[in-house]
Short mmCIF file of C-alpha atoms in Angstrom, two decimals:
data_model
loop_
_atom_site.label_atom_id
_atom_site.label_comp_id
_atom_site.label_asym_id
_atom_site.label_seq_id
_atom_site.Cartn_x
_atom_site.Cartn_y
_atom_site.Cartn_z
CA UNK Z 1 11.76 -13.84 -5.01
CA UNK Z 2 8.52 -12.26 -6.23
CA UNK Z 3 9.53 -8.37 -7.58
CA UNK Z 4 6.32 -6.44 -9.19
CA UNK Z 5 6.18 -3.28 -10.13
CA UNK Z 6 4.29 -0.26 -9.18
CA UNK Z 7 1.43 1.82 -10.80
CA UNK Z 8 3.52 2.76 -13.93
CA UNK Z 9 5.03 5.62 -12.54
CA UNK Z 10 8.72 6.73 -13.86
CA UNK Z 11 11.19 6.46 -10.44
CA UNK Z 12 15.31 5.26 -9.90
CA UNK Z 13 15.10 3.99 -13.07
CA UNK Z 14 12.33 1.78 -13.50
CA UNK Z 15 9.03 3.11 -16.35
CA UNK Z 16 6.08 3.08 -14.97
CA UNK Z 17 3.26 4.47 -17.81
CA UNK Z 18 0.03 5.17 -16.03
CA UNK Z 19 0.66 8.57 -15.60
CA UNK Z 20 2.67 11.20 -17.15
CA UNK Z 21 4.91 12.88 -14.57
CA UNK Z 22 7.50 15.29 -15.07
CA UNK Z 23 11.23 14.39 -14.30
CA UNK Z 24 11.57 17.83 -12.69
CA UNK Z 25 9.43 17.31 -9.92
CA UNK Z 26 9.99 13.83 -9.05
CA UNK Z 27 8.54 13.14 -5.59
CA UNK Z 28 11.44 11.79 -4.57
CA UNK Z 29 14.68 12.84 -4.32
CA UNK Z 30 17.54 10.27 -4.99
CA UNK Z 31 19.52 9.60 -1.54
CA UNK Z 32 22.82 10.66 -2.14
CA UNK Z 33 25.77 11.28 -0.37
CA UNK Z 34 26.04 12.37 3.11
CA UNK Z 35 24.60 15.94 4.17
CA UNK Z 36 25.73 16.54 7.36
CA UNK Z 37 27.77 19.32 7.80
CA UNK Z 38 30.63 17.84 8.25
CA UNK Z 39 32.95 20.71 7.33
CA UNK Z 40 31.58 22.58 10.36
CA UNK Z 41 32.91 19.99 12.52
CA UNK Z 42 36.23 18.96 10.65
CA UNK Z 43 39.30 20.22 12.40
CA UNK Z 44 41.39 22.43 10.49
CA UNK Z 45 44.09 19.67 9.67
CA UNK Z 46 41.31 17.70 8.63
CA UNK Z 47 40.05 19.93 5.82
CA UNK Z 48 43.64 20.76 4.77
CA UNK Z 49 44.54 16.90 4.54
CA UNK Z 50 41.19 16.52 2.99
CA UNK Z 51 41.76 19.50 -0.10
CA UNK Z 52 45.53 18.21 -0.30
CA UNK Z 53 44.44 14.72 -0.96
CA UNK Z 54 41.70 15.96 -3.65
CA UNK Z 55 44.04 18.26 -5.00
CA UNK Z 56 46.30 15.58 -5.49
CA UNK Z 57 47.39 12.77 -8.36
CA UNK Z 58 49.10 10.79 -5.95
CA UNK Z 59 46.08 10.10 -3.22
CA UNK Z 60 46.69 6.20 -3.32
CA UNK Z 61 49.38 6.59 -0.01
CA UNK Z 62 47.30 8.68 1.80
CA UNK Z 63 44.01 6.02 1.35
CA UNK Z 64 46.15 3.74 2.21
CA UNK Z 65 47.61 5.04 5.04
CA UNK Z 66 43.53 5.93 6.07
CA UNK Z 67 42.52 2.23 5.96
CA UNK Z 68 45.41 1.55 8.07
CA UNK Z 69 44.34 3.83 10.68
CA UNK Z 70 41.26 2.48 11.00
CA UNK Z 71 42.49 -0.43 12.44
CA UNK Z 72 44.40 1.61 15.09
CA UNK Z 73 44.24 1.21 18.99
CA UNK Z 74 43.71 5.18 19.08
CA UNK Z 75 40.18 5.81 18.68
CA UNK Z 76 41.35 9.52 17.73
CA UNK Z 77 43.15 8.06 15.10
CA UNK Z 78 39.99 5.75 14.02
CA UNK Z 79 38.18 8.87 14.03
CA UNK Z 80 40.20 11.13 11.89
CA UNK Z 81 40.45 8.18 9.38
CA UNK Z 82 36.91 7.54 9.41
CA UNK Z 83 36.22 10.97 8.63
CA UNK Z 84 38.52 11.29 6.10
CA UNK Z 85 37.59 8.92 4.22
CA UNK Z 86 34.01 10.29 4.32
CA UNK Z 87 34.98 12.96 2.90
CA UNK Z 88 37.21 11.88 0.44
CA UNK Z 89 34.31 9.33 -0.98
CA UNK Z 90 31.49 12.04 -0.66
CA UNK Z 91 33.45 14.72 -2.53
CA UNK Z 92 35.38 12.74 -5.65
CA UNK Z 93 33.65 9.50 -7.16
CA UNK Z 94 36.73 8.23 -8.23
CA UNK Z 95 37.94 7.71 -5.07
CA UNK Z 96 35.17 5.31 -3.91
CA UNK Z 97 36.53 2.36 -6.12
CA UNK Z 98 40.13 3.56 -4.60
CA UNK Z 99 38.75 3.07 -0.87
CA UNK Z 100 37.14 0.20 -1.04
CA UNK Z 101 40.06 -1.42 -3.33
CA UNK Z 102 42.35 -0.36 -0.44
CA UNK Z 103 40.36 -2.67 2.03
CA UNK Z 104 38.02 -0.01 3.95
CA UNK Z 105 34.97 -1.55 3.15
CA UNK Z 106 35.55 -4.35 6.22
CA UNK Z 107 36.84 -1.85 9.10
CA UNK Z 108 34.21 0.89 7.84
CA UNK Z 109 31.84 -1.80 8.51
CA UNK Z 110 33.11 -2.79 12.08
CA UNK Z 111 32.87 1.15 13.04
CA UNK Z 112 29.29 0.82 12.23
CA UNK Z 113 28.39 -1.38 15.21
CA UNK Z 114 31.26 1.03 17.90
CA UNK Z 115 29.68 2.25 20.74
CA UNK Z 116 31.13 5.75 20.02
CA UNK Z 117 28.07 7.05 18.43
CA UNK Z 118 30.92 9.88 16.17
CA UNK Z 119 32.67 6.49 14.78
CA UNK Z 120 29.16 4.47 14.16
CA UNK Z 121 27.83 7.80 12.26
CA UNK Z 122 31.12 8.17 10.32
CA UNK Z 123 31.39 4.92 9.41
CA UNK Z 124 27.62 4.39 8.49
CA UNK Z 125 28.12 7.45 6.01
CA UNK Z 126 30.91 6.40 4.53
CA UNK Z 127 29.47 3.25 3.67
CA UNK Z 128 26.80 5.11 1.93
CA UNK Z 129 29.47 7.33 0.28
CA UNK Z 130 30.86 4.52 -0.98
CA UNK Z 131 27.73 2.58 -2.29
CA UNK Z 132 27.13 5.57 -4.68
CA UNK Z 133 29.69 3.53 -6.63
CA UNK Z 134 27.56 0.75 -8.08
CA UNK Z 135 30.44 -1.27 -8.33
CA UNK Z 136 31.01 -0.87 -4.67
CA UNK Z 137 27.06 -2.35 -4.33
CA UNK Z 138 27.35 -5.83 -4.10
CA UNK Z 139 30.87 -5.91 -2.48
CA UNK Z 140 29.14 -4.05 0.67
CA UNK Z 141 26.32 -6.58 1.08
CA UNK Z 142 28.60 -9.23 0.31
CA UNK Z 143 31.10 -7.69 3.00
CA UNK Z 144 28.01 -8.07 5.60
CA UNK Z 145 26.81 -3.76 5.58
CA UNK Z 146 23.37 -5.39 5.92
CA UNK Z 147 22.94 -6.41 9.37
CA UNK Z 148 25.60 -3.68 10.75
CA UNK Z 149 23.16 -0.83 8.91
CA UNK Z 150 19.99 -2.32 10.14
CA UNK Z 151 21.16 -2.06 13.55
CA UNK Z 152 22.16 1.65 13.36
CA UNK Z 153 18.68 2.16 12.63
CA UNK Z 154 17.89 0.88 15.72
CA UNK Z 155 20.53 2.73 17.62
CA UNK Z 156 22.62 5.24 16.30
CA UNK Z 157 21.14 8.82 16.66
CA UNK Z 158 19.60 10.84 14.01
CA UNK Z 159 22.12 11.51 11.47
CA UNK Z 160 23.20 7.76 11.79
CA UNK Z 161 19.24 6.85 11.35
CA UNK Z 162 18.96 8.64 7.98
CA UNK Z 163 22.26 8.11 6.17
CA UNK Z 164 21.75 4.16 7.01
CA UNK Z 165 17.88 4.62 5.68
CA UNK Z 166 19.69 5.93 2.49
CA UNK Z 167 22.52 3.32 2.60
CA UNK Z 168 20.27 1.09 2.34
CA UNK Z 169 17.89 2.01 -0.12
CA UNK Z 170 21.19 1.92 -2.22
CA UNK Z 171 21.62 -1.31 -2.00
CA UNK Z 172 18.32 -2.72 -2.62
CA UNK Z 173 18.97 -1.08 -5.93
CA UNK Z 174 20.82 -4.83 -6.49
CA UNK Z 175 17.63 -6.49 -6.68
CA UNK Z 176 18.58 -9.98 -5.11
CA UNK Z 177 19.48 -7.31 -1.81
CA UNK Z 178 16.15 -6.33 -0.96
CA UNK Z 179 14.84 -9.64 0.11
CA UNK Z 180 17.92 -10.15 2.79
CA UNK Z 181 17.55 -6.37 3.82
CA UNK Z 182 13.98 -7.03 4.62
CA UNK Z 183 14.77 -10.10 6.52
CA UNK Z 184 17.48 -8.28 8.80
CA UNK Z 185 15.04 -6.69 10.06
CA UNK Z 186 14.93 -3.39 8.26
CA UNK Z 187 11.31 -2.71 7.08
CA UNK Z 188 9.57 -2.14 10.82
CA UNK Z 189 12.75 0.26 12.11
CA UNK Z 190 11.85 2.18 8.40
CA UNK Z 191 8.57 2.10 8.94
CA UNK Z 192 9.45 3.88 12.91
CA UNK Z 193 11.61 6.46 11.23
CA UNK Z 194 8.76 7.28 8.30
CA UNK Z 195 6.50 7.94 11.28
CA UNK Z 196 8.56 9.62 14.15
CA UNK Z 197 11.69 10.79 12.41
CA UNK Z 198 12.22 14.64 11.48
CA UNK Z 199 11.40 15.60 7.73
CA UNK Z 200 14.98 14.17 6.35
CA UNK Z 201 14.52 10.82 8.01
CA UNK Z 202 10.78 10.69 6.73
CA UNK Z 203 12.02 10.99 3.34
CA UNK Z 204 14.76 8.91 3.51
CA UNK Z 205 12.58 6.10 4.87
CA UNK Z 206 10.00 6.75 2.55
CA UNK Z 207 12.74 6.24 -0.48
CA UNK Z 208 14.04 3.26 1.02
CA UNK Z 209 10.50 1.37 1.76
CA UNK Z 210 10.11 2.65 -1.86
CA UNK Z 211 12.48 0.82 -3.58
CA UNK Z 212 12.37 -2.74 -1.37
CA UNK Z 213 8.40 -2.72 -1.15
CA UNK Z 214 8.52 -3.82 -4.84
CA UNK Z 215 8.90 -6.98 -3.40
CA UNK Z 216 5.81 -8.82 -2.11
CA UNK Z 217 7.68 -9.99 1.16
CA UNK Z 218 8.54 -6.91 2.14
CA UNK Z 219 5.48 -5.57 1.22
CA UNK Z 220 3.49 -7.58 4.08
CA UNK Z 221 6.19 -6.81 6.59
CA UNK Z 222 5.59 -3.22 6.27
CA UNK Z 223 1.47 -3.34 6.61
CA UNK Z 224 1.98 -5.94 9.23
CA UNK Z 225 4.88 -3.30 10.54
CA UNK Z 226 2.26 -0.84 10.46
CA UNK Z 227 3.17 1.44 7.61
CA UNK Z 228 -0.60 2.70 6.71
CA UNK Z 229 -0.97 4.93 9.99
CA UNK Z 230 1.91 7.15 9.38
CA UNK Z 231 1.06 6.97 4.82
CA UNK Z 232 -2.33 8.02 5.06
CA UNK Z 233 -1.28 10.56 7.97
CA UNK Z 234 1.26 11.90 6.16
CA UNK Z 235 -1.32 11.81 3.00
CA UNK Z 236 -3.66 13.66 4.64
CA UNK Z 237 -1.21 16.82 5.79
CA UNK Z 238 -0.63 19.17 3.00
CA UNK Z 239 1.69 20.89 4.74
CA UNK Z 240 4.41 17.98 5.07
CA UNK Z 241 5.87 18.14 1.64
CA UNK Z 242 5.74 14.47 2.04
CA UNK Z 243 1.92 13.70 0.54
CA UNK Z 244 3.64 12.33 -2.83
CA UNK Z 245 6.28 10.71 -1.26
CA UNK Z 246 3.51 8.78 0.70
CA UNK Z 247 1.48 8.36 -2.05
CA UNK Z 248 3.91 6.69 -3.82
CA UNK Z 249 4.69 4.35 -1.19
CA UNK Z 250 1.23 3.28 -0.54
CA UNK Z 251 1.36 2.40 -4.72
CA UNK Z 252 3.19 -0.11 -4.68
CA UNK Z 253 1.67 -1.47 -1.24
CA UNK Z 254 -1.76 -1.35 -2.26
CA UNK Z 255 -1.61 -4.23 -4.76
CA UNK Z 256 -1.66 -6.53 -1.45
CA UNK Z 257 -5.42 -7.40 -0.42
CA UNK Z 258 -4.46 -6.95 2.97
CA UNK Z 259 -2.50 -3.82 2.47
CA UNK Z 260 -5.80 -2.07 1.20
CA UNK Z 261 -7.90 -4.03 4.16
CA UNK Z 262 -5.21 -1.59 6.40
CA UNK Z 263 -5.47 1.01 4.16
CA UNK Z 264 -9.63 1.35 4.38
CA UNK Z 265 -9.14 0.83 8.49
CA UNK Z 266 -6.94 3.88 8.91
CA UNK Z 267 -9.49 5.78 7.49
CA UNK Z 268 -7.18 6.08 3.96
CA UNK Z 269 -10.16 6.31 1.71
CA UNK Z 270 -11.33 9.83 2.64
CA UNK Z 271 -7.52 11.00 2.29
CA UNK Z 272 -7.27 9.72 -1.28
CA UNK Z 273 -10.70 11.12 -2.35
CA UNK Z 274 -9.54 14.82 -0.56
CA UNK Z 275 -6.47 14.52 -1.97
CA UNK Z 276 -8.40 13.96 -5.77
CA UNK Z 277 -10.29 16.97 -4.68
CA UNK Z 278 -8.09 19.57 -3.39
CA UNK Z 279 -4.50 17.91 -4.10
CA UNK Z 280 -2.36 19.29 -6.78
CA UNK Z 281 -2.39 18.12 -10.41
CA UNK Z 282 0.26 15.45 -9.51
CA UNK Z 283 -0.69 14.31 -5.92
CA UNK Z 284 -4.13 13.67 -7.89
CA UNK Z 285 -2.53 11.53 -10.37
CA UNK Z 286 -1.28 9.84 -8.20
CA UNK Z 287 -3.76 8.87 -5.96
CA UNK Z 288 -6.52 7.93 -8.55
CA UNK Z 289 -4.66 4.93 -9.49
CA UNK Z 290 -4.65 3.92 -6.29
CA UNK Z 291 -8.55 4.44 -5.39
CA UNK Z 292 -9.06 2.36 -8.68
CA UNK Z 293 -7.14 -0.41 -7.62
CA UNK Z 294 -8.56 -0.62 -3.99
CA UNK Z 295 -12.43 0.15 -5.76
CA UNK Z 296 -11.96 -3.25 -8.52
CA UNK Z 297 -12.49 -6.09 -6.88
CA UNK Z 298 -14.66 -4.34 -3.97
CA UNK Z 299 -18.44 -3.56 -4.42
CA UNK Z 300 -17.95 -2.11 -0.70
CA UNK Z 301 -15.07 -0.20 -1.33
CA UNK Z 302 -16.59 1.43 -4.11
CA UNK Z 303 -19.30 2.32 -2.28
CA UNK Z 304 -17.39 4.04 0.58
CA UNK Z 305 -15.80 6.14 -2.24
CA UNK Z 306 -18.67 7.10 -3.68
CA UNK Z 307 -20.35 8.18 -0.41
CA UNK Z 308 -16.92 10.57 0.44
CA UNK Z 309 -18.15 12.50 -2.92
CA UNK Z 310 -15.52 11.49 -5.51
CA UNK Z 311 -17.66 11.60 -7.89
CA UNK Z 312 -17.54 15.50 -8.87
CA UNK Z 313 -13.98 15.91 -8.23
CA UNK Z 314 -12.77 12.92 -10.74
CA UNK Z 315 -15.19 14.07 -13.26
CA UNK Z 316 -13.21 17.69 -13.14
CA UNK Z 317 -9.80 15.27 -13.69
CA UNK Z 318 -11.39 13.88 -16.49
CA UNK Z 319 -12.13 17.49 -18.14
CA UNK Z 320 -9.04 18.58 -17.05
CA UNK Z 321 -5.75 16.46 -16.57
CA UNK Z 322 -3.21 14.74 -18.34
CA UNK Z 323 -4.61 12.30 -21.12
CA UNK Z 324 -3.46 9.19 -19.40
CA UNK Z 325 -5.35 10.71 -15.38
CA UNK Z 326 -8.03 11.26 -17.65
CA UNK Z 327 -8.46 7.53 -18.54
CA UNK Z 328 -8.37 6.70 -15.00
CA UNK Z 329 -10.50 9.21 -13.66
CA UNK Z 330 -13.23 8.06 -16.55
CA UNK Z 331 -12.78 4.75 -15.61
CA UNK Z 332 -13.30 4.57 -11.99
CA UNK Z 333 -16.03 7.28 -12.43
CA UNK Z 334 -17.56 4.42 -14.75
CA UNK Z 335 -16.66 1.93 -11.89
CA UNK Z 336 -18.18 4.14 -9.11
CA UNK Z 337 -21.33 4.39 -10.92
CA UNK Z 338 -22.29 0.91 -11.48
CA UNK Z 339 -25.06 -0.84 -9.60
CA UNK Z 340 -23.66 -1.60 -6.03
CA UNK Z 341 -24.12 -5.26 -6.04
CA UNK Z 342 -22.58 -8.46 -5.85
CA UNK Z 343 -21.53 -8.56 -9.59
CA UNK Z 344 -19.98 -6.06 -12.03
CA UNK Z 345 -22.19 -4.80 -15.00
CA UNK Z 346 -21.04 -5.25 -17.82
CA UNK Z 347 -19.28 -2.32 -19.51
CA UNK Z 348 -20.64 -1.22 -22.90
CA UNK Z 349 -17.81 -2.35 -24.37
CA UNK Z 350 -18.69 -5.61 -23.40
CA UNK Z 351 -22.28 -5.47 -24.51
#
């Protein structure tokens, strides 16, 4: 398995020191536990059971007794368990190692693939309740939560879409994960949600492309899936709170030749150099990287950049950004105004 990293950018734990971003304003938000409301639709006895079993030293029985139910003929009873025990992993960490050491992690995974669409959505988020745990990581994929998840993303309905989007990203946080998530079929039903989903699934299948797109197989599933029409859409509309999030996606894709070949066709080039223009400080930091990586090996790339009037607005990034955007924006500006020909002159370092 081939893993490389991105632009040196700082994200879920990996360093990335191109540019100098500020842990505050991330442009991504970790995936974590369930937000669905799910006290709104709890029945009374559920939320007392619930706060009894938090409340409680002695919650072992009462898992137990959950994990049991599961397994019962009475879907009612499969649903109460399944939301229970939800709940119980959402709200108090320790109880995620105390589910899935009671044996839930199997029968959670079976209510994934029910045609009752209240069981596949409780069971798909508490799969990703429990995969907070990164003890419980491995165990799920090992357990089979691969396939089961990918397939909710095909079918479930919209809460089921984005809590198995974030489900999985957690598990491709075990690195030897992302390679079989890509090959269940994962990347082009992400790719669908990044483009059509509302603005929770968007971001949840921007995170999750994220994290398994630093691997060079999945990388060429999602162009050939695709993925540059909705990025550079989503680039080019300020008004999405998603043109970092995109951004950083298209990072880590744009190392591929043939994910910036996609990249030029859907017209990405006049994004990035708006986006350099107009953008703030950090979506401009972001994408000059990138227009220096597509602009290195390509006298005709550079040329289209040039033409789109990049030219004034990096020289402003130089005067006026971070030290490290500064370096880039001086260096592609040095790029962009070499002779366009068929060979590189030689910088003046080299002379």
């Amino acid at each position: 398995m081939e893993t490389e990293n991105a632009m040196n950018y700082t994200y879920m734990g990996r360093s990335f020191n191109d540019l100098s971003m500020n842990d505050d304003s991330s442009a991504f938000s970790d995936c974590n536990s369930d937000r669905s409301g799910e006290f709104l639709t709890a029945s009374s006895q559920s939320r007392r059971l619930f706060l009894a079993c938090t409340n409680s030293d002695n919650s072992d029985d009462l898992i137990r007794q959950l994990v049991s139910d599961l397994g019962s003929c009475s879907i009612d009873e499969q649903k109460h368990a399944a939301l229970e025990l939800r709940l119980l992993a959402k709200n108090k960490p320790e109880n995620r190692i105390k589910i899935a050491k009671a044996g839930a992690i199997k029968p959670l995974i079976s209510l994934i693939s029910s045609a009752d669409p209240y069981l596949q959505e409780n069971g798909v988020t508490a799969i990703l309740n429990l995969s907070l745990c990164d003890e419980n990581k491995q165990l799920l994929a090992s357990s089979g939560a691969i396939k089961p998840l990918v397939s909710a993303l095909r079918t479930g309905n919209p809460t089921a879409k984005e809590n198995a989007a974030c489900a999985l990203l957690r598990l491709s946080q075990v690195e030897e994960n992302k390679v079989a998530i890509g090959r269940s079929g994962a990347i082009p039903l992400l790719v669908n949600l990044l483009e059509n989903g509302e603005f929770r699934g968007k971001k949840d299948a921007s995170t999750a492309l994220y994290s398994l797109c630093t691997v060079k197989e999945n990388k060429m599933k999602a162009v050939e899936a695709g993925i540059m029409k909705p990025l550079v859409e989503l680039m080019a509309d300020f008004g999405s709170n998603m043109v970092d999030k995109a951004a950083f996606v298209l990072s880590v894709l744009v190392l591929e030749p043939e994910a910036k070949t996609a990249l030029v066709e859907e017209g990405g080039i006049p994004v990035l150099v708006e986006i350099v223009e107009v953008g703030s400080q950090r979506q401009k930091e972001i994408a000059v990287p990138i227009l220096l990586q597509i602009c290195e090996e390509s006298v005709v790339y550079r040329t289209m950049v040039a033409r789109e009037g990049a030219i004034p607005p990096l020289i402003a990034l130089s005067q006026s950004g971070t030290n490290r955007a500064k370096q880039k924006a001086e260096k592609l500006i040095e790029l962009l105004r070499q002779p366009r020909s068929g060979k590189i002159a030689a910088s003046p370092s080299h002379l």
